[in-house]
């Protein structure tokens, strides 16, 4: 039987939400593999991880916590070593990562140790004739590549926000295993946190992005107010033009040389919709564009558009959203 | 400082993607190829490190078709000392096979740093650098946006969700570069002339077949032509209604 290993993510002993997507994707893959394939969800940490008990609810059959005091923060070499060992011992049919900053760093290391190919940032997965078939965007989202992975385990990472968590109650079991060995030569000394409460654009379910149409950095306040109206579910993104101008940090940039986002709702404000910007957001579920130029390319990918001056439209939108949440 | 930089020849990001008749690859007719933009950061960083150290060598290595000599010349024009082309017919989507070829070339060559881009903008595989590091058993930090090296130890910063990770590592090491690390220089005319005379080794290579089979390459599903809800602030209530009732996202 070929079971599926779902690699979870924690920070400071708390499970990261992207882990729900990993378990959801792994469950889907296990069901497609058939034969009663199970999902083992594994997390590497210094000790117990808060939030793992809810994973049965997303379809995990077993949650395995691999602990070592040296693993309180991400240790690329140590994590890769113990995960590769685990993957070997369990002779899994597939190993699923999140294509988060950590997942994209960790998955290639584990794959190389297992001498197996890695398919990063997939947006869809299925099983055809017993083999895992994955789809991923290439050429900055201008094409989709469909790949068959031969042999096992098939190793994939899931693009965030694509595998929407599905509640699939299962009676899961839990297991904690203490792991020996060093954390490795590469040491995370510190995490300089972004301002408290700030959601990352790559993970927020709603993204409000601003471009050169905002005219000057201080005007991003109107977007921050709109984001705030969504009650902690929205992040503010930016086009490269405004990042290059120093108006916004690079961490907020959406696009080919910035972040790839797939939120439920993407609101592009004063963004023209250059091909490199679209590369980072075209897989959003619903796109809204607000632009004063009715011919702006962003309207070609937007589901809903308003032609008009953002300085009139956005405050009105903020007001309406606030009413909904009142 | 002896530094290797792995560079890839990729289609320009402005390229209109046309799919070839086989339904599995890019139709390269009329496509302009460039040095992968992330690899420009890597080349620039290598040059600065060598300049700071006052001595050393920057070697650029590309796996690719004969035409990738152009890509190598671009890096040489920026200031790299010599180039190696591992010449192969076509490139495969399996990043591990690319990593194996590069690792074999880099093995035991005594580099203090081996630099990569964080990803190639064509396949966006986001994996070759850390895979090479594993194959060579070298420490590796990916997506480096800030770098400080003192003697045989380095400190790097990399963006993660909601923050920046500060990472320490010993040299020799593998690093992959992110935007923000530096501003790559443009090759000056003098550099372009000099590049023509710099050594470029061409070695025939045959990467393994790998374990990934391309089933197809297709355009992304067209997004439904959207609707313009209206003009100006007056259209906002209708937009909100549609987002609630039609799109069901609010
Ligand atoms: C290799 C490469 C990589 C790149 N990577 C990225 C990337 O990752 N992300 C990215 O975003 N770009 C990227 N770019 C840049 C991209 O090509 C565009 O230059 C950039 O996206 C434009 O930013 P913008 O939409 O903010 O500005 P503009 O194109 O100047 O658009 C501003 C828009 O605001 C509208 N506007 C102005 N005033 C108002 C108003 N009062 N109300 C409403 N609308 C208004 C205008 O009609 C216009 O459409 C890249 C380019 C290259 C070459
Ligand atoms: N064919 C290649 N030749 C040389 N370097 C490569 C090649 N493919 C990838 N790389 C390097 O690996 C990095 C990441 O590529 P990828 O994993 O394909 O996204 C690139 O930025 C290059 O530095």
XYZ file of C-alpha atoms and ligand atoms in Angstrom:
652
model
C 0.000 0.000 0.000
C 1.331 3.431 -0.797
C 0.496 5.885 1.925
C 0.998 9.626 1.811
C 3.272 11.666 4.050
C 2.091 15.246 4.660
C 4.845 17.536 5.917
C 3.403 20.114 8.294
C 4.863 23.428 9.342
C 5.144 25.009 12.769
C 6.617 28.225 14.065
C 7.331 28.720 17.768
C 5.540 25.480 18.580
C 2.305 26.493 16.878
C 1.076 24.737 13.741
C 0.965 27.077 10.732
C -2.347 27.269 8.928
C -0.848 26.258 5.608
C -0.561 22.793 7.184
C -4.338 22.369 6.805
C -3.882 22.731 3.065
C -1.080 20.167 3.048
C -3.247 17.637 4.858
C -6.175 18.410 2.544
C -3.974 17.886 -0.540
C -2.443 14.731 0.911
C -5.899 13.342 1.708
C -7.026 14.008 -1.846
C -3.972 12.221 -3.168
C -4.399 9.276 -0.781
C -8.026 8.842 -1.842
C -6.992 8.987 -5.511
C -4.270 6.388 -4.920
C -6.957 4.154 -3.438
C -6.427 0.846 -1.687
C -7.129 2.447 1.658
C -4.032 4.643 1.517
C -3.587 6.589 4.736
C -2.260 10.069 5.458
C 0.544 10.412 7.959
C 1.027 14.048 8.912
C 4.503 14.769 10.234
C 5.839 17.839 12.001
C 9.397 18.495 13.139
C 9.646 20.554 16.322
C 11.344 21.043 19.682
C 8.389 19.574 21.553
C 4.612 19.318 21.403
C 3.019 21.443 18.667
C -0.181 23.319 19.320
C -2.912 22.791 16.732
C -2.029 19.267 15.630
C -5.038 17.734 17.390
C -7.337 19.415 14.836
C -5.695 17.690 11.867
C -7.878 14.611 12.005
C -10.597 17.035 10.975
C -8.851 17.580 7.656
C -8.271 13.920 6.922
C -5.042 12.935 8.680
C -5.012 9.329 9.896
C -1.985 9.852 12.065
C -0.042 12.850 13.341
C 3.629 12.216 13.994
C 5.653 14.775 15.947
C 9.411 14.349 15.553
C 11.047 16.170 18.430
C 14.547 17.335 19.199
C 15.422 20.286 21.451
C 17.644 21.612 18.645
C 14.615 21.960 16.348
C 12.938 24.940 18.027
C 13.492 27.027 14.917
C 13.823 25.856 11.335
C 17.076 23.959 10.845
C 17.265 23.125 7.141
C 19.815 20.336 7.373
C 18.426 18.707 10.504
C 14.844 18.887 9.259
C 15.816 17.481 5.852
C 17.685 14.616 7.446
C 14.887 13.455 9.741
C 12.195 13.874 7.096
C 14.165 11.917 4.502
C 14.695 9.161 7.057
C 10.994 9.126 7.900
C 10.020 9.031 4.237
C 12.303 6.043 3.693
C 11.096 4.111 6.709
C 7.439 4.580 5.790
C 8.023 3.713 2.084
C 5.449 6.297 1.105
C 3.827 6.620 -2.278
C 3.912 10.391 -2.044
C 5.352 13.157 0.114
C 3.502 16.467 0.191
C 4.967 19.830 1.259
C 3.571 23.347 1.318
C 5.209 25.637 -1.236
C 5.744 28.183 1.540
C 9.088 29.925 2.101
C 10.158 27.044 4.339
C 8.600 24.305 2.221
C 10.279 25.513 -0.956
C 13.617 25.457 0.879
C 13.102 22.111 2.559
C 11.493 20.026 -0.196
C 14.489 20.123 -2.620
C 16.813 19.007 0.172
C 14.605 16.066 1.095
C 14.108 15.143 -2.573
C 17.852 15.161 -3.251
C 18.449 12.962 -0.206
C 15.865 10.501 -1.486
C 17.246 10.732 -5.035
C 13.748 11.584 -6.272
C 12.474 14.398 -8.484
C 10.499 17.245 -6.960
C 7.538 19.015 -8.508
C 7.236 22.408 -6.794
C 4.210 24.682 -6.463
C 1.637 22.409 -8.012
C -1.894 23.672 -8.523
C -3.535 20.306 -9.190
C -2.815 16.639 -8.615
C -4.400 13.387 -9.718
C -3.571 9.720 -10.130
C -3.598 8.189 -13.600
C -2.864 4.488 -14.012
C -1.356 4.369 -10.549
C 1.083 7.242 -11.208
C 0.861 10.707 -9.694
C 0.178 13.415 -12.285
C 0.744 17.015 -11.247
C 0.080 20.371 -12.863
C 2.177 23.449 -12.257
C 2.391 26.908 -13.801
C 5.525 27.679 -15.833
C 6.681 30.689 -17.882
C 5.387 33.027 -15.196
C 1.930 31.512 -15.306
C 1.623 31.827 -19.071
C 1.416 28.039 -19.444
C 0.577 24.979 -17.386
C 2.909 21.993 -17.398
C 1.452 18.548 -16.817
C 3.929 15.987 -15.488
C 3.770 12.302 -14.705
C 5.991 11.241 -11.837
C 7.308 7.716 -12.256
C 8.422 5.707 -9.258
C 7.888 6.462 -5.587
C 7.668 8.501 -3.580
C 6.202 11.260 -5.747
C 7.353 14.483 -4.063
C 5.321 17.639 -4.556
C 4.803 21.008 -2.913
C 1.412 22.692 -3.018
C 0.982 26.305 -4.047
C -0.586 28.117 -1.069
C -4.302 28.911 -1.157
C -5.047 26.482 -3.992
C -5.877 23.373 -1.968
C -8.597 24.981 0.111
C -8.895 23.115 3.395
C -11.812 20.694 3.449
C -13.148 19.345 6.712
C -12.965 15.548 6.482
C -13.341 14.186 9.980
C -11.238 11.097 10.567
C -10.407 9.451 13.833
C -6.715 10.279 13.830
C -4.054 8.914 16.127
C -0.999 10.746 17.416
C 2.567 9.672 17.988
C 5.604 11.541 19.291
C 9.093 10.347 18.474
C 12.245 11.823 19.968
C 14.936 12.194 17.321
C 18.672 12.182 17.902
C 21.275 14.081 15.989
C 22.514 17.579 15.235
C 20.518 20.458 13.789
C 23.150 21.076 11.115
C 25.556 23.791 10.045
C 22.953 26.320 8.933
C 21.432 28.025 11.958
C 18.434 30.344 12.110
C 19.544 32.918 14.668
C 16.508 35.093 14.745
C 13.255 35.904 13.022
C 12.726 39.606 12.590
C 8.968 39.683 12.665
C 6.875 41.957 10.516
C 4.608 44.313 12.505
C 2.285 42.288 14.703
C -0.901 41.132 13.087
C 0.341 41.816 9.553
C -0.711 38.982 7.279
C 1.677 37.920 4.558
C 0.378 38.588 1.031
C 1.267 35.031 0.013
C -1.069 33.598 2.627
C -3.854 36.128 3.102
C -7.303 35.072 1.862
C -7.859 38.637 0.631
C -5.218 40.835 -1.002
C -5.638 44.528 -1.776
C -2.802 45.575 -4.081
C -1.763 49.076 -5.034
C 0.267 50.381 -7.962
C 1.634 53.605 -9.288
C -1.922 54.914 -9.495
C -1.691 55.597 -5.760
C 0.555 58.573 -6.696
C 2.567 58.666 -3.466
C 3.483 56.374 -0.576
C 1.286 58.105 2.002
C -1.778 57.326 -0.097
C -1.418 53.620 0.656
C -3.359 54.563 3.765
C -6.564 54.251 1.731
C -5.656 50.636 0.915
C -4.680 49.871 4.488
C -8.081 51.128 5.580
C -9.799 48.929 3.020
C -7.746 45.923 4.151
C -8.557 46.663 7.789
C -12.278 46.732 6.951
C -12.034 43.011 6.148
C -11.266 42.376 9.803
C -7.796 40.849 9.792
C -8.307 38.690 6.703
C -6.664 40.996 4.187
C -3.074 41.967 3.376
C -1.852 44.914 1.322
C 0.198 44.011 -1.766
C 2.077 46.153 -4.258
C 3.221 46.283 -7.862
C 6.911 46.295 -8.648
C 6.757 49.898 -9.790
C 5.930 51.058 -6.277
C 8.358 48.655 -4.620
C 11.183 49.842 -6.876
C 10.240 53.415 -6.009
C 10.700 52.509 -2.356
C 7.066 53.160 -1.430
C 6.473 49.632 -0.183
C 8.735 46.791 1.042
C 9.736 44.037 -1.353
C 7.973 41.518 0.873
C 4.686 42.989 -0.390
C 5.474 42.739 -4.107
C 3.159 40.579 -6.175
C 4.360 39.211 -9.489
C 7.065 37.384 -11.299
C 9.886 38.852 -9.223
C 7.747 39.080 -6.121
C 5.274 36.738 -4.542
C 2.791 34.442 -6.171
C -0.590 34.770 -4.545
C -3.854 32.892 -5.014
C -6.265 34.530 -2.573
C -10.014 34.133 -2.658
C -10.312 37.813 -3.510
C -7.678 39.997 -5.165
C -8.397 43.699 -5.485
C -6.007 45.531 -7.841
C -6.065 49.279 -7.308
C -4.220 51.642 -9.642
C -2.315 48.681 -11.080
C -2.097 48.509 -14.871
C -1.841 44.720 -15.043
C 1.538 44.182 -16.728
C 2.228 40.587 -17.701
C 4.773 40.227 -14.877
C 2.211 41.411 -12.348
C -0.418 39.018 -13.693
C 2.109 36.194 -13.305
C 1.801 36.578 -9.567
C -1.962 36.826 -9.163
C -3.810 35.340 -12.092
C -4.742 32.201 -10.172
C -6.686 34.251 -7.605
C -10.241 32.993 -7.323
C -11.938 36.348 -7.873
C -10.180 39.438 -9.213
C -11.518 42.973 -8.866
C -9.852 45.881 -10.687
C -10.210 49.548 -9.916
C -8.538 51.733 -12.517
C -9.324 55.022 -14.179
C -8.220 53.761 -17.595
C -10.912 51.530 -19.099
C -8.318 50.017 -21.453
C -5.907 48.958 -18.698
C -4.886 45.297 -19.253
C -5.896 44.414 -15.695
C -9.538 44.506 -16.832
C -8.837 41.572 -19.174
C -8.241 39.256 -16.218
C -10.568 40.902 -13.714
C -13.909 39.291 -12.938
C -15.305 42.636 -11.847
C -14.074 46.073 -12.668
C -14.851 49.628 -11.767
C -13.592 52.356 -14.060
C -12.895 55.395 -11.971
C -10.677 57.415 -9.704
C -9.433 55.156 -6.939
C -9.477 58.037 -4.478
C -13.260 58.135 -4.824
C -13.949 54.430 -5.349
C -11.802 52.880 -2.604
C -13.114 54.938 0.360
C -16.648 54.136 -0.764
C -15.759 50.445 -0.962
C -14.224 50.576 2.518
C -17.425 52.108 3.811
C -19.575 49.371 2.216
C -17.361 46.562 3.518
C -17.484 48.071 7.005
C -21.279 48.058 6.781
C -21.219 44.329 5.986
C -19.102 43.616 9.014
C -20.980 45.958 11.332
C 37.550 34.254 -2.939
C 36.895 31.577 -5.494
C 33.259 31.735 -6.511
C 31.162 29.689 -8.922
C 27.860 30.988 -10.281
C 25.412 28.674 -12.014
C 23.509 30.536 -14.688
C 20.665 29.591 -16.989
C 19.588 30.779 -20.406
C 15.858 31.502 -20.265
C 13.218 33.117 -22.481
C 12.749 36.825 -21.817
C 9.921 37.475 -19.391
C 8.091 39.489 -22.065
C 7.884 36.387 -24.265
C 4.469 35.504 -25.611
C 4.264 31.811 -24.930
C 3.437 29.775 -28.033
C 3.229 26.057 -27.578
C 5.138 23.877 -30.056
C 3.456 21.343 -32.330
C 4.331 18.489 -29.953
C 2.001 20.053 -27.372
C 4.695 19.624 -24.750
C 7.207 22.391 -25.189
C 7.714 26.054 -25.959
C 7.859 27.067 -29.607
C 11.191 28.871 -29.567
C 10.780 30.599 -32.942
C 11.285 34.321 -32.472
C 11.843 33.985 -28.714
C 14.510 36.237 -27.226
C 16.686 34.533 -24.634
C 18.328 36.231 -21.690
C 20.406 35.499 -18.610
C 17.945 34.426 -15.900
C 17.242 37.660 -13.931
C 17.842 35.981 -10.536
C 21.198 34.733 -11.784
C 22.159 38.344 -12.499
C 21.935 38.968 -8.756
C 24.181 35.947 -8.214
C 26.778 37.123 -10.763
C 26.727 40.641 -9.311
C 27.194 39.337 -5.774
C 30.109 37.142 -6.853
C 31.821 40.092 -8.533
C 31.388 42.303 -5.463
C 32.727 39.618 -3.128
C 35.773 39.105 -5.318
C 36.345 42.867 -5.593
C 36.112 43.218 -1.818
C 38.519 40.347 -1.208
C 40.922 41.951 -3.660
C 41.670 38.672 -5.367
C 40.023 35.501 -6.521
C 38.095 34.140 -9.453
C 34.479 34.126 -10.614
C 33.544 31.162 -12.776
C 30.132 30.960 -14.459
C 28.683 27.586 -15.363
C 25.675 26.911 -17.558
C 24.047 23.682 -18.603
C 22.279 24.218 -21.878
C 22.382 24.278 -25.664
C 25.237 25.744 -27.720
C 23.355 29.053 -27.762
C 23.906 29.351 -24.008
C 27.403 30.575 -24.903
C 25.698 33.940 -25.412
C 24.388 33.789 -21.851
C 27.850 32.995 -20.550
C 29.327 35.884 -22.555
C 26.821 38.218 -20.906
C 28.101 37.171 -17.477
C 31.704 37.469 -18.676
C 30.917 40.977 -19.921
C 29.644 41.841 -16.458
C 33.064 40.834 -15.172
C 33.212 37.084 -14.542
C 36.632 35.595 -15.319
C 35.777 32.457 -17.240
C 32.885 30.290 -18.289
C 32.004 26.642 -18.631
C 29.233 25.434 -20.896
C 27.982 21.967 -20.124
C 26.464 21.512 -23.508
C 23.360 19.362 -23.761
C 20.625 18.923 -26.336
C 17.439 19.841 -24.592
C 16.761 20.672 -20.966
C 14.482 18.463 -18.943
C 11.995 19.685 -16.328
C 13.572 17.422 -13.710
C 15.642 19.796 -11.578
C 17.424 16.910 -9.859
C 19.026 15.829 -13.132
C 20.255 19.388 -13.715
C 21.566 19.472 -10.154
C 23.450 16.202 -10.653
C 25.235 17.499 -13.748
C 26.178 20.777 -12.047
C 27.268 19.003 -8.854
C 29.544 16.681 -10.817
C 31.231 19.716 -12.393
C 31.523 21.592 -9.072
C 32.731 18.681 -6.972
C 36.174 19.125 -5.402
C 36.787 22.407 -7.260
C 37.572 24.325 -4.091
C 35.012 27.117 -4.381
C 34.365 29.239 -1.273
C 30.908 30.110 -2.523
C 28.619 28.543 -5.092
C 25.820 30.886 -6.095
C 22.494 30.240 -7.801
C 19.394 32.249 -8.546
C 16.481 31.348 -6.289
C 14.648 30.150 -9.385
C 14.771 30.127 -13.151
C 11.952 32.254 -14.553
C 11.041 29.676 -17.202
C 10.413 26.500 -15.195
C 10.316 28.235 -11.759
C 11.543 24.932 -10.339
C 12.964 26.648 -7.299
C 15.171 23.701 -6.415
C 18.472 23.310 -8.282
C 20.603 25.275 -5.762
C 19.627 23.403 -2.573
C 19.758 20.088 -4.462
C 23.352 20.752 -5.544
C 24.153 21.635 -1.923
C 22.774 18.296 -0.735
C 24.618 16.377 -3.428
C 27.897 18.064 -2.431
C 27.088 18.014 1.294
C 27.562 21.786 1.587
C 25.642 24.168 3.859
C 23.042 26.127 1.935
C 20.854 29.182 2.452
C 18.156 29.918 -0.132
C 16.490 33.174 -1.262
C 19.160 35.406 0.247
C 18.226 39.092 0.191
C 21.047 40.348 2.412
C 24.511 38.895 2.921
C 27.410 39.569 5.246
C 30.610 37.499 5.195
C 33.379 37.724 7.796
C 36.255 35.328 7.229
C 34.847 31.828 6.955
C 31.401 32.613 8.378
C 28.415 34.262 6.785
C 25.118 35.759 7.888
C 22.236 35.889 5.461
C 18.715 37.263 5.604
C 15.824 35.649 3.812
C 12.188 36.591 3.619
C 9.659 34.239 5.124
C 5.941 34.767 5.599
C 5.472 37.613 8.019
C 9.147 38.311 8.639
C 12.814 37.915 7.860
C 14.945 34.968 8.940
C 18.522 35.736 9.991
C 20.664 32.699 9.196
C 24.293 31.891 10.003
C 26.405 29.444 8.043
C 30.042 28.420 7.557
C 31.924 28.663 4.259
C 32.253 26.995 1.793
C 28.533 27.275 1.141
C 25.816 27.295 -1.496
C 23.561 30.361 -1.626
C 20.581 31.180 -3.822
C 19.863 34.839 -4.477
C 16.659 36.814 -4.260
C 15.756 40.238 -5.556
C 16.947 42.972 -3.211
C 20.399 41.472 -2.645
C 22.032 43.998 -4.972
C 21.570 46.006 -8.180
C 23.202 44.053 -11.032
C 25.536 46.121 -13.190
C 25.093 46.546 -16.924
C 27.990 45.255 -18.982
C 30.004 48.244 -20.233
C 31.284 48.319 -23.801
C 34.772 47.619 -22.478
C 33.457 44.573 -20.645
C 31.703 43.310 -23.748
C 34.921 43.581 -25.750
C 36.951 41.903 -23.000
C 34.404 39.083 -22.687
C 35.129 37.949 -26.221
C 38.658 37.027 -25.198
C 37.863 35.354 -21.883
C 38.121 31.552 -21.671
C 34.924 29.590 -22.319
C 35.186 25.839 -21.980
C 32.603 23.758 -23.779
C 32.023 20.252 -22.458
C 29.482 17.902 -24.031
C 27.099 16.584 -21.371
C 24.188 14.204 -21.265
C 21.895 14.660 -18.259
C 20.008 11.569 -17.156
C 16.399 11.055 -18.273
C 14.998 11.661 -14.781
C 11.700 10.382 -13.478
C 9.378 13.086 -14.744
C 7.495 12.690 -17.982
C 5.996 15.733 -19.659
C 2.419 14.935 -20.590
C 1.578 18.348 -21.940
C 2.049 22.085 -21.941
C -1.116 24.124 -22.269
C -2.185 27.732 -21.996
C -3.814 28.524 -18.644
C -7.589 28.489 -18.711
C -8.797 31.834 -20.011
C -10.286 33.844 -17.240
C -13.935 34.522 -18.018
C -14.111 37.930 -19.624
C -15.050 39.997 -16.621
C -17.614 42.681 -16.416
C -17.192 46.340 -15.846
C -19.630 46.906 -13.034
C -19.775 50.614 -13.641
C -18.057 53.969 -13.385
C -16.832 55.622 -10.232
C -17.945 55.374 -6.627
C -21.580 54.980 -7.678
C -20.783 51.442 -8.874
C -19.498 50.278 -5.494
C -22.785 49.036 -3.944
C -23.442 46.929 -7.049
C -19.878 45.537 -6.900
C -20.331 44.548 -3.276
C -23.668 42.905 -4.076
C -22.058 40.866 -6.875
C -19.132 39.834 -4.695
C -21.608 38.612 -2.103
C -24.319 37.021 -4.160
C -22.626 35.966 -7.392
C -18.979 35.356 -6.485
C -19.803 34.531 -2.859
C -16.483 35.798 -1.575
C -17.723 38.280 1.017
C 11.939 41.090 -15.514
C 10.773 41.898 -14.998
C 10.131 41.462 -13.848
C 9.045 42.195 -13.331
N 8.423 41.722 -12.203
C 7.328 42.375 -11.749
C 6.621 41.909 -10.601
O 7.001 40.933 -9.961
N 5.518 42.572 -10.201
C 5.054 43.679 -10.859
O 4.033 44.235 -10.427
N 5.713 44.159 -11.924
C 6.842 43.540 -12.387
N 7.505 44.066 -13.444
C 7.143 45.438 -13.902
C 5.945 45.491 -14.796
O 6.369 45.303 -16.130
C 5.262 46.874 -14.682
O 6.206 47.879 -14.973
C 4.655 47.175 -13.317
O 3.874 46.084 -12.884
C 3.792 48.416 -13.405
O 3.348 48.795 -12.131
P 1.981 49.593 -11.933
O 0.852 48.826 -12.489
O 1.922 49.974 -10.499
O 2.258 50.963 -12.712
P 1.693 51.494 -14.074
O 1.896 50.538 -15.174
O 2.239 52.867 -14.211
O 0.137 51.575 -13.841
C -0.505 52.499 -13.000
C -2.000 52.339 -13.237
O -2.696 53.177 -12.351
C -3.817 53.738 -13.023
N -4.180 54.975 -12.310
C -3.464 56.130 -12.227
N -4.107 57.017 -11.458
C -5.254 56.438 -11.032
C -6.332 56.859 -10.210
N -6.359 58.060 -9.648
N -7.347 56.003 -10.010
C -7.348 54.766 -10.584
N -6.342 54.315 -11.364
C -5.298 55.133 -11.588
C -3.342 53.960 -14.433
O -4.438 53.986 -15.335
C -2.443 52.743 -14.650
O -3.174 51.674 -15.229
C 8.584 43.369 -13.981
C 9.231 43.783 -15.144
C 10.317 43.076 -15.658
C 10.962 43.552 -16.913
N 20.561 24.583 -16.893
C 21.133 25.261 -15.893
N 22.429 25.622 -15.960
C 23.032 26.304 -14.952
N 22.372 26.691 -13.848
C 21.069 26.348 -13.735
C 20.386 25.627 -14.730
N 19.110 25.447 -14.338
C 18.993 26.044 -13.136
N 20.174 26.590 -12.772
C 20.486 27.361 -11.548
O 19.566 27.013 -10.547
C 18.774 28.133 -10.184
C 17.369 27.686 -9.854
O 16.760 27.117 -10.984
P 15.409 26.272 -10.897
O 15.561 25.342 -9.752
O 15.320 25.588 -12.227
O 14.298 27.258 -10.693
C 18.893 29.093 -11.357
O 18.653 30.422 -10.948
C 20.328 28.847 -11.775
O 21.225 29.526 -10.898
